[in-house]
Amino acid sequence: MSPFMKYYTLEDHSNVAPNSYNVLKSFKAIKTKPCSHSISKTGYSGIARFSKKIEFNDNYPSPSDYNTSTFPKQVHKTKYPFDCSSKRKTFVSNTIPGPGMYVSTEKGSITFEHSFGGRVKMKLGVDLKCCSQNSDFCKLCGKKITGDYWHLKNEIFLCRSCKNKEYEKETKYKRKELKQFHKIRDCSIIHQHETTTAKIWLMHPTSAAQWIRRETYLSAYFNE
């Protein structure tokens, strides 16, 4: 027992078991009163509150004492939705199918040229012309060709702009004839010769081979 319980509990109990003694006779706190000077009207001295209490006079009904109408009695339908008559933007449907919505029947692959037991040569998507100085001129405009251009059996050359114009207007060559032309470029992008037969690499040979192989694979899907 705690000291507080021992003070208020009598010691002369023959049997202090539950339901074996009179509770009113066993405790002195019922008959004796505490000291009258220990408790004041305002509370204990250390934690007493002497300020006046705040009285709340606002009375609000509880939620169950009143009912609010969730909707008005008369609902008028508006002429336009959301009271807005402005034109809405229409989205143009995309006719191109997304990934997985179509089956590609064409399978692109790199073609190789065989020479009956000789070395197998990969057919490039863009023919590469290795020369110290490119002397090809366009058949139509007569200008010196720079960049990628088209050739027919390495005899007739067409620049990019003239080939596109001929494909639309067909003034000198038909479209069937233009399909026989192949794309070609000189080797000035990969290496330089400086009017000699030696090569000065502008990029690493391994990266150049990877670039040519990647371009050859993609040319099987895109025909220019």
PDB file of C-alpha atoms in Angstrom:
ATOM      1  CA  MET A   1       0.000   0.000   0.000  1.00  0.00           C
ATOM      2  CA  SER A   2       1.092   3.556  -0.636  1.00  0.00           C
ATOM      3  CA  PRO A   3       1.688   5.970   2.277  1.00  0.00           C
ATOM      4  CA  PHE A   4      -1.501   7.797   1.358  1.00  0.00           C
ATOM      5  CA  MET A   5      -3.521   4.582   1.570  1.00  0.00           C
ATOM      6  CA  LYS A   6      -1.839   3.563   4.828  1.00  0.00           C
ATOM      7  CA  TYR A   7      -2.775   6.898   6.439  1.00  0.00           C
ATOM      8  CA  TYR A   8      -6.465   6.554   5.703  1.00  0.00           C
ATOM      9  CA  THR A   9      -6.731   2.835   6.316  1.00  0.00           C
ATOM     10  CA  LEU A  10      -7.088   1.381   9.820  1.00  0.00           C
ATOM     11  CA  GLU A  11      -4.582  -1.200  10.985  1.00  0.00           C
ATOM     12  CA  ASP A  12      -6.816  -3.312  13.239  1.00  0.00           C
ATOM     13  CA  HIS A  13      -8.462  -5.368  10.508  1.00  0.00           C
ATOM     14  CA  SER A  14      -8.888  -9.037  11.204  1.00  0.00           C
ATOM     15  CA  ASN A  15      -9.499  -9.900   7.571  1.00  0.00           C
ATOM     16  CA  VAL A  16      -8.790  -7.293   4.902  1.00  0.00           C
ATOM     17  CA  ALA A  17     -10.240  -9.138   1.943  1.00  0.00           C
ATOM     18  CA  PRO A  18     -12.767  -7.956  -0.615  1.00  0.00           C
ATOM     19  CA  ASN A  19     -16.346  -7.971   0.740  1.00  0.00           C
ATOM     20  CA  SER A  20     -15.120  -8.975   4.212  1.00  0.00           C
ATOM     21  CA  TYR A  21     -15.224  -5.598   6.032  1.00  0.00           C
ATOM     22  CA  ASN A  22     -17.357  -2.481   6.254  1.00  0.00           C
ATOM     23  CA  VAL A  23     -15.943   0.167   4.008  1.00  0.00           C
ATOM     24  CA  LEU A  24     -17.597   3.057   5.879  1.00  0.00           C
ATOM     25  CA  LYS A  25     -15.946   2.078   9.161  1.00  0.00           C
ATOM     26  CA  SER A  26     -12.525   1.295   7.761  1.00  0.00           C
ATOM     27  CA  PHE A  27     -11.685   4.745   6.323  1.00  0.00           C
ATOM     28  CA  LYS A  28     -11.223   7.864   8.477  1.00  0.00           C
ATOM     29  CA  ALA A  29     -11.647  10.248   5.540  1.00  0.00           C
ATOM     30  CA  ILE A  30     -15.410   9.869   5.736  1.00  0.00           C
ATOM     31  CA  LYS A  31     -15.638  11.018   9.367  1.00  0.00           C
ATOM     32  CA  THR A  32     -12.755  13.481   9.600  1.00  0.00           C
ATOM     33  CA  LYS A  33     -12.506  16.635   7.502  1.00  0.00           C
ATOM     34  CA  PRO A  34      -9.273  17.995   6.072  1.00  0.00           C
ATOM     35  CA  CYS A  35      -7.678  21.193   7.304  1.00  0.00           C
ATOM     36  CA  SER A  36      -9.831  24.239   6.607  1.00  0.00           C
ATOM     37  CA  HIS A  37      -6.789  26.412   5.797  1.00  0.00           C
ATOM     38  CA  SER A  38      -5.433  24.139   3.079  1.00  0.00           C
ATOM     39  CA  ILE A  39      -8.088  24.886   0.476  1.00  0.00           C
ATOM     40  CA  SER A  40      -9.208  28.402  -0.520  1.00  0.00           C
ATOM     41  CA  LYS A  41     -12.207  29.489  -2.534  1.00  0.00           C
ATOM     42  CA  THR A  42     -10.090  30.339  -5.579  1.00  0.00           C
ATOM     43  CA  GLY A  43      -7.995  27.200  -5.484  1.00  0.00           C
ATOM     44  CA  TYR A  44      -4.569  26.287  -4.233  1.00  0.00           C
ATOM     45  CA  SER A  45      -2.075  29.114  -3.835  1.00  0.00           C
ATOM     46  CA  GLY A  46       0.502  27.882  -6.309  1.00  0.00           C
ATOM     47  CA  ILE A  47      -1.803  27.204  -9.258  1.00  0.00           C
ATOM     48  CA  ALA A  48      -4.805  29.303  -8.303  1.00  0.00           C
ATOM     49  CA  ARG A  49      -6.569  31.220 -11.096  1.00  0.00           C
ATOM     50  CA  PHE A  50      -7.857  34.633  -9.978  1.00  0.00           C
ATOM     51  CA  SER A  51      -9.029  35.927 -13.385  1.00  0.00           C
ATOM     52  CA  LYS A  52     -12.683  36.000 -14.285  1.00  0.00           C
ATOM     53  CA  LYS A  53     -14.086  33.296 -16.480  1.00  0.00           C
ATOM     54  CA  ILE A  54     -15.035  34.149 -20.043  1.00  0.00           C
ATOM     55  CA  GLU A  55     -18.714  33.756 -20.609  1.00  0.00           C
ATOM     56  CA  PHE A  56     -19.844  32.635 -24.047  1.00  0.00           C
ATOM     57  CA  ASN A  57     -23.259  33.972 -24.938  1.00  0.00           C
ATOM     58  CA  ASP A  58     -23.360  32.763 -28.555  1.00  0.00           C
ATOM     59  CA  ASN A  59     -25.736  29.899 -28.914  1.00  0.00           C
ATOM     60  CA  TYR A  60     -25.750  27.872 -32.088  1.00  0.00           C
ATOM     61  CA  PRO A  61     -28.153  25.066 -32.810  1.00  0.00           C
ATOM     62  CA  SER A  62     -26.778  21.601 -33.181  1.00  0.00           C
ATOM     63  CA  PRO A  63     -26.770  19.936 -36.597  1.00  0.00           C
ATOM     64  CA  SER A  64     -29.742  17.784 -35.699  1.00  0.00           C
ATOM     65  CA  ASP A  65     -31.908  20.781 -34.712  1.00  0.00           C
ATOM     66  CA  TYR A  66     -32.220  22.212 -38.226  1.00  0.00           C
ATOM     67  CA  ASN A  67     -32.100  21.041 -41.859  1.00  0.00           C
ATOM     68  CA  THR A  68     -30.614  22.876 -44.802  1.00  0.00           C
ATOM     69  CA  SER A  69     -31.902  22.357 -48.323  1.00  0.00           C
ATOM     70  CA  THR A  70     -29.144  20.973 -50.522  1.00  0.00           C
ATOM     71  CA  PHE A  71     -30.702  22.151 -53.790  1.00  0.00           C
ATOM     72  CA  PRO A  72     -32.865  25.191 -54.612  1.00  0.00           C
ATOM     73  CA  LYS A  73     -36.542  24.673 -55.170  1.00  0.00           C
ATOM     74  CA  GLN A  74     -36.549  25.852 -58.790  1.00  0.00           C
ATOM     75  CA  VAL A  75     -33.656  24.991 -61.074  1.00  0.00           C
ATOM     76  CA  HIS A  76     -33.508  26.880 -64.380  1.00  0.00           C
ATOM     77  CA  LYS A  77     -31.693  25.146 -67.196  1.00  0.00           C
ATOM     78  CA  THR A  78     -29.157  27.405 -68.897  1.00  0.00           C
ATOM     79  CA  LYS A  79     -29.087  27.862 -72.639  1.00  0.00           C
ATOM     80  CA  TYR A  80     -25.378  27.094 -72.896  1.00  0.00           C
ATOM     81  CA  PRO A  81     -23.365  24.720 -70.728  1.00  0.00           C
ATOM     82  CA  PHE A  82     -21.601  26.533 -67.912  1.00  0.00           C
ATOM     83  CA  ASP A  83     -23.174  29.804 -69.197  1.00  0.00           C
ATOM     84  CA  CYS A  84     -20.482  30.018 -71.877  1.00  0.00           C
ATOM     85  CA  SER A  85     -21.272  30.303 -75.591  1.00  0.00           C
ATOM     86  CA  SER A  86     -17.683  30.459 -76.862  1.00  0.00           C
ATOM     87  CA  LYS A  87     -16.538  27.909 -79.411  1.00  0.00           C
ATOM     88  CA  ARG A  88     -14.568  25.038 -78.069  1.00  0.00           C
ATOM     89  CA  LYS A  89     -11.388  23.779 -79.628  1.00  0.00           C
ATOM     90  CA  THR A  90     -11.847  20.578 -81.568  1.00  0.00           C
ATOM     91  CA  PHE A  91      -9.017  18.096 -81.456  1.00  0.00           C
ATOM     92  CA  VAL A  92      -7.895  16.696 -84.792  1.00  0.00           C
ATOM     93  CA  SER A  93      -7.743  12.940 -84.603  1.00  0.00           C
ATOM     94  CA  ASN A  94      -4.381  11.483 -85.480  1.00  0.00           C
ATOM     95  CA  THR A  95      -4.630   8.937 -88.281  1.00  0.00           C
ATOM     96  CA  ILE A  96      -1.163   7.545 -87.642  1.00  0.00           C
ATOM     97  CA  PRO A  97      -1.428   4.348 -85.580  1.00  0.00           C
ATOM     98  CA  GLY A  98       0.546   4.116 -82.397  1.00  0.00           C
ATOM     99  CA  PRO A  99       3.179   1.554 -81.464  1.00  0.00           C
ATOM    100  CA  GLY A 100       1.796  -1.969 -81.354  1.00  0.00           C
ATOM    101  CA  MET A 101      -1.326  -1.050 -83.380  1.00  0.00           C
ATOM    102  CA  TYR A 102      -0.007  -2.256 -86.722  1.00  0.00           C
ATOM    103  CA  VAL A 103       2.027  -5.092 -88.156  1.00  0.00           C
ATOM    104  CA  SER A 104       4.981  -4.214 -90.350  1.00  0.00           C
ATOM    105  CA  THR A 105       5.229  -6.696 -93.201  1.00  0.00           C
ATOM    106  CA  GLU A 106       8.514  -5.283 -94.476  1.00  0.00           C
ATOM    107  CA  LYS A 107      11.601  -6.475 -92.658  1.00  0.00           C
ATOM    108  CA  GLY A 108      14.639  -4.348 -93.285  1.00  0.00           C
ATOM    109  CA  SER A 109      17.965  -6.092 -93.474  1.00  0.00           C
ATOM    110  CA  ILE A 110      21.444  -5.318 -94.706  1.00  0.00           C
ATOM    111  CA  THR A 111      22.221  -6.825 -98.110  1.00  0.00           C
ATOM    112  CA  PHE A 112      25.624  -8.230 -99.016  1.00  0.00           C
ATOM    113  CA  GLU A 113      27.370  -8.732-102.329  1.00  0.00           C
ATOM    114  CA  HIS A 114      29.034 -12.122-102.854  1.00  0.00           C
ATOM    115  CA  SER A 115      31.737 -12.885-105.400  1.00  0.00           C
ATOM    116  CA  PHE A 116      31.736 -16.715-105.582  1.00  0.00           C
ATOM    117  CA  GLY A 117      34.041 -17.526-102.699  1.00  0.00           C
ATOM    118  CA  GLY A 118      35.669 -14.133-102.525  1.00  0.00           C
ATOM    119  CA  ARG A 119      35.276 -11.469 -99.889  1.00  0.00           C
ATOM    120  CA  VAL A 120      31.705 -10.608 -98.897  1.00  0.00           C
ATOM    121  CA  LYS A 121      31.022  -6.893 -99.310  1.00  0.00           C
ATOM    122  CA  MET A 122      28.239  -5.013 -97.593  1.00  0.00           C
ATOM    123  CA  LYS A 123      26.009  -3.016 -99.924  1.00  0.00           C
ATOM    124  CA  LEU A 124      26.032   0.487 -98.513  1.00  0.00           C
ATOM    125  CA  GLY A 125      22.931   2.613 -98.268  1.00  0.00           C
ATOM    126  CA  VAL A 126      24.944   5.594 -99.535  1.00  0.00           C
ATOM    127  CA  ASP A 127      27.818   4.863-101.897  1.00  0.00           C
ATOM    128  CA  LEU A 128      31.147   6.210-100.688  1.00  0.00           C
ATOM    129  CA  LYS A 129      33.574   7.672-103.229  1.00  0.00           C
ATOM    130  CA  CYS A 130      37.150   7.783-101.966  1.00  0.00           C
ATOM    131  CA  CYS A 131      39.205  10.267-103.986  1.00  0.00           C
ATOM    132  CA  SER A 132      41.757  12.979-103.336  1.00  0.00           C
ATOM    133  CA  GLN A 133      39.658  15.621-105.115  1.00  0.00           C
ATOM    134  CA  ASN A 134      36.038  15.298-106.196  1.00  0.00           C
ATOM    135  CA  SER A 135      35.529  16.553-109.764  1.00  0.00           C
ATOM    136  CA  ASP A 136      31.851  15.644-110.279  1.00  0.00           C
ATOM    137  CA  PHE A 137      29.474  18.284-111.640  1.00  0.00           C
ATOM    138  CA  CYS A 138      25.701  18.324-111.819  1.00  0.00           C
ATOM    139  CA  LYS A 139      24.259  17.333-115.213  1.00  0.00           C
ATOM    140  CA  LEU A 140      21.488  19.943-115.102  1.00  0.00           C
ATOM    141  CA  CYS A 141      22.825  23.046-113.350  1.00  0.00           C
ATOM    142  CA  GLY A 142      26.515  22.437-114.149  1.00  0.00           C
ATOM    143  CA  LYS A 143      27.687  23.416-110.656  1.00  0.00           C
ATOM    144  CA  LYS A 144      30.223  21.570-108.563  1.00  0.00           C
ATOM    145  CA  ILE A 145      28.494  19.193-106.202  1.00  0.00           C
ATOM    146  CA  THR A 146      28.954  19.471-102.435  1.00  0.00           C
ATOM    147  CA  GLY A 147      27.509  17.091 -99.893  1.00  0.00           C
ATOM    148  CA  ASP A 148      25.334  14.108-100.833  1.00  0.00           C
ATOM    149  CA  TYR A 149      24.216  13.720-104.446  1.00  0.00           C
ATOM    150  CA  TRP A 150      22.900  11.085-106.877  1.00  0.00           C
ATOM    151  CA  HIS A 151      24.609   9.208-109.688  1.00  0.00           C
ATOM    152  CA  LEU A 152      23.699   6.768-112.439  1.00  0.00           C
ATOM    153  CA  LYS A 153      26.446   4.190-113.099  1.00  0.00           C
ATOM    154  CA  ASN A 154      28.998   6.818-112.009  1.00  0.00           C
ATOM    155  CA  GLU A 155      28.409   8.693-115.291  1.00  0.00           C
ATOM    156  CA  ILE A 156      25.465  11.048-114.721  1.00  0.00           C
ATOM    157  CA  PHE A 157      25.409  13.119-111.542  1.00  0.00           C
ATOM    158  CA  LEU A 158      22.574  15.183-110.055  1.00  0.00           C
ATOM    159  CA  CYS A 159      22.715  17.461-107.035  1.00  0.00           C
ATOM    160  CA  ARG A 160      20.067  17.385-104.337  1.00  0.00           C
ATOM    161  CA  SER A 161      18.103  20.457-105.465  1.00  0.00           C
ATOM    162  CA  CYS A 162      18.030  19.450-109.147  1.00  0.00           C
ATOM    163  CA  LYS A 163      16.974  15.918-108.310  1.00  0.00           C
ATOM    164  CA  ASN A 164      14.050  17.162-106.207  1.00  0.00           C
ATOM    165  CA  LYS A 165      12.931  19.516-108.979  1.00  0.00           C
ATOM    166  CA  GLU A 166      13.127  16.763-111.582  1.00  0.00           C
ATOM    167  CA  TYR A 167      11.086  14.454-109.377  1.00  0.00           C
ATOM    168  CA  GLU A 168       8.247  17.011-109.279  1.00  0.00           C
ATOM    169  CA  LYS A 169       8.338  18.520-112.797  1.00  0.00           C
ATOM    170  CA  GLU A 170       9.863  15.663-114.868  1.00  0.00           C
ATOM    171  CA  THR A 171      11.375  17.985-117.456  1.00  0.00           C
ATOM    172  CA  LYS A 172      14.330  15.813-118.536  1.00  0.00           C
ATOM    173  CA  TYR A 173      14.058  12.582-116.554  1.00  0.00           C
ATOM    174  CA  LYS A 174      10.994  10.557-115.670  1.00  0.00           C
ATOM    175  CA  ARG A 175      10.358   9.289-112.178  1.00  0.00           C
ATOM    176  CA  LYS A 176      11.117   5.737-113.265  1.00  0.00           C
ATOM    177  CA  GLU A 177      14.492   6.896-114.527  1.00  0.00           C
ATOM    178  CA  LEU A 178      15.187   8.841-111.330  1.00  0.00           C
ATOM    179  CA  LYS A 179      14.592   5.693-109.280  1.00  0.00           C
ATOM    180  CA  GLN A 180      17.645   4.148-110.963  1.00  0.00           C
ATOM    181  CA  PHE A 181      19.908   6.822-109.453  1.00  0.00           C
ATOM    182  CA  HIS A 182      21.797   5.943-106.273  1.00  0.00           C
ATOM    183  CA  LYS A 183      22.916   8.218-103.506  1.00  0.00           C
ATOM    184  CA  ILE A 184      26.632   8.905-103.196  1.00  0.00           C
ATOM    185  CA  ARG A 185      29.005  11.101-101.215  1.00  0.00           C
ATOM    186  CA  ASP A 186      32.722  11.738-101.162  1.00  0.00           C
ATOM    187  CA  CYS A 187      35.059  10.746 -98.340  1.00  0.00           C
ATOM    188  CA  SER A 188      35.735  14.281 -97.100  1.00  0.00           C
ATOM    189  CA  ILE A 189      33.516  13.704 -94.040  1.00  0.00           C
ATOM    190  CA  ILE A 190      35.526  10.698 -92.818  1.00  0.00           C
ATOM    191  CA  HIS A 191      39.097  11.466 -93.855  1.00  0.00           C
ATOM    192  CA  GLN A 192      41.211  13.799 -95.965  1.00  0.00           C
ATOM    193  CA  HIS A 193      43.867  13.026 -98.576  1.00  0.00           C
ATOM    194  CA  GLU A 194      45.555  16.419 -99.083  1.00  0.00           C
ATOM    195  CA  THR A 195      46.172  15.593-102.814  1.00  0.00           C
ATOM    196  CA  THR A 196      47.873  12.310-101.863  1.00  0.00           C
ATOM    197  CA  THR A 197      46.839   8.686-101.473  1.00  0.00           C
ATOM    198  CA  ALA A 198      47.369   8.773 -97.709  1.00  0.00           C
ATOM    199  CA  LYS A 199      44.461   9.206 -95.306  1.00  0.00           C
ATOM    200  CA  ILE A 200      44.165  11.670 -92.452  1.00  0.00           C
ATOM    201  CA  TRP A 201      41.293  10.401 -90.331  1.00  0.00           C
ATOM    202  CA  LEU A 202      38.841  13.005 -89.111  1.00  0.00           C
ATOM    203  CA  MET A 203      37.111  10.440 -86.875  1.00  0.00           C
ATOM    204  CA  HIS A 204      38.089   7.112 -85.389  1.00  0.00           C
ATOM    205  CA  PRO A 205      37.852   4.231 -87.897  1.00  0.00           C
ATOM    206  CA  THR A 206      35.716   2.190 -85.485  1.00  0.00           C
ATOM    207  CA  SER A 207      33.163   4.980 -85.049  1.00  0.00           C
ATOM    208  CA  ALA A 208      33.169   5.567 -88.825  1.00  0.00           C
ATOM    209  CA  ALA A 209      32.410   1.874 -89.457  1.00  0.00           C
ATOM    210  CA  GLN A 210      29.593   1.933 -86.905  1.00  0.00           C
ATOM    211  CA  TRP A 211      28.122   5.063 -88.489  1.00  0.00           C
ATOM    212  CA  ILE A 212      28.201   3.507 -91.998  1.00  0.00           C
ATOM    213  CA  ARG A 213      26.667   0.250 -90.732  1.00  0.00           C
ATOM    214  CA  ARG A 214      23.887   2.125 -88.915  1.00  0.00           C
ATOM    215  CA  GLU A 215      23.130   4.224 -91.990  1.00  0.00           C
ATOM    216  CA  THR A 216      23.017   1.104 -94.166  1.00  0.00           C
ATOM    217  CA  TYR A 217      20.507  -0.548 -91.846  1.00  0.00           C
ATOM    218  CA  LEU A 218      18.217   2.497 -91.733  1.00  0.00           C
ATOM    219  CA  SER A 219      18.333   2.907 -95.510  1.00  0.00           C
ATOM    220  CA  ALA A 220      16.462  -0.404 -95.815  1.00  0.00           C
ATOM    221  CA  TYR A 221      13.399   1.280 -94.257  1.00  0.00           C
ATOM    222  CA  PHE A 222      13.676   4.813 -95.688  1.00  0.00           C
ATOM    223  CA  ASN A 223      14.020   5.247 -99.426  1.00  0.00           C
ATOM    224  CA  GLU A 224      14.907   8.727-100.635  1.00  0.00           C
TER     225      GLU A 224
END
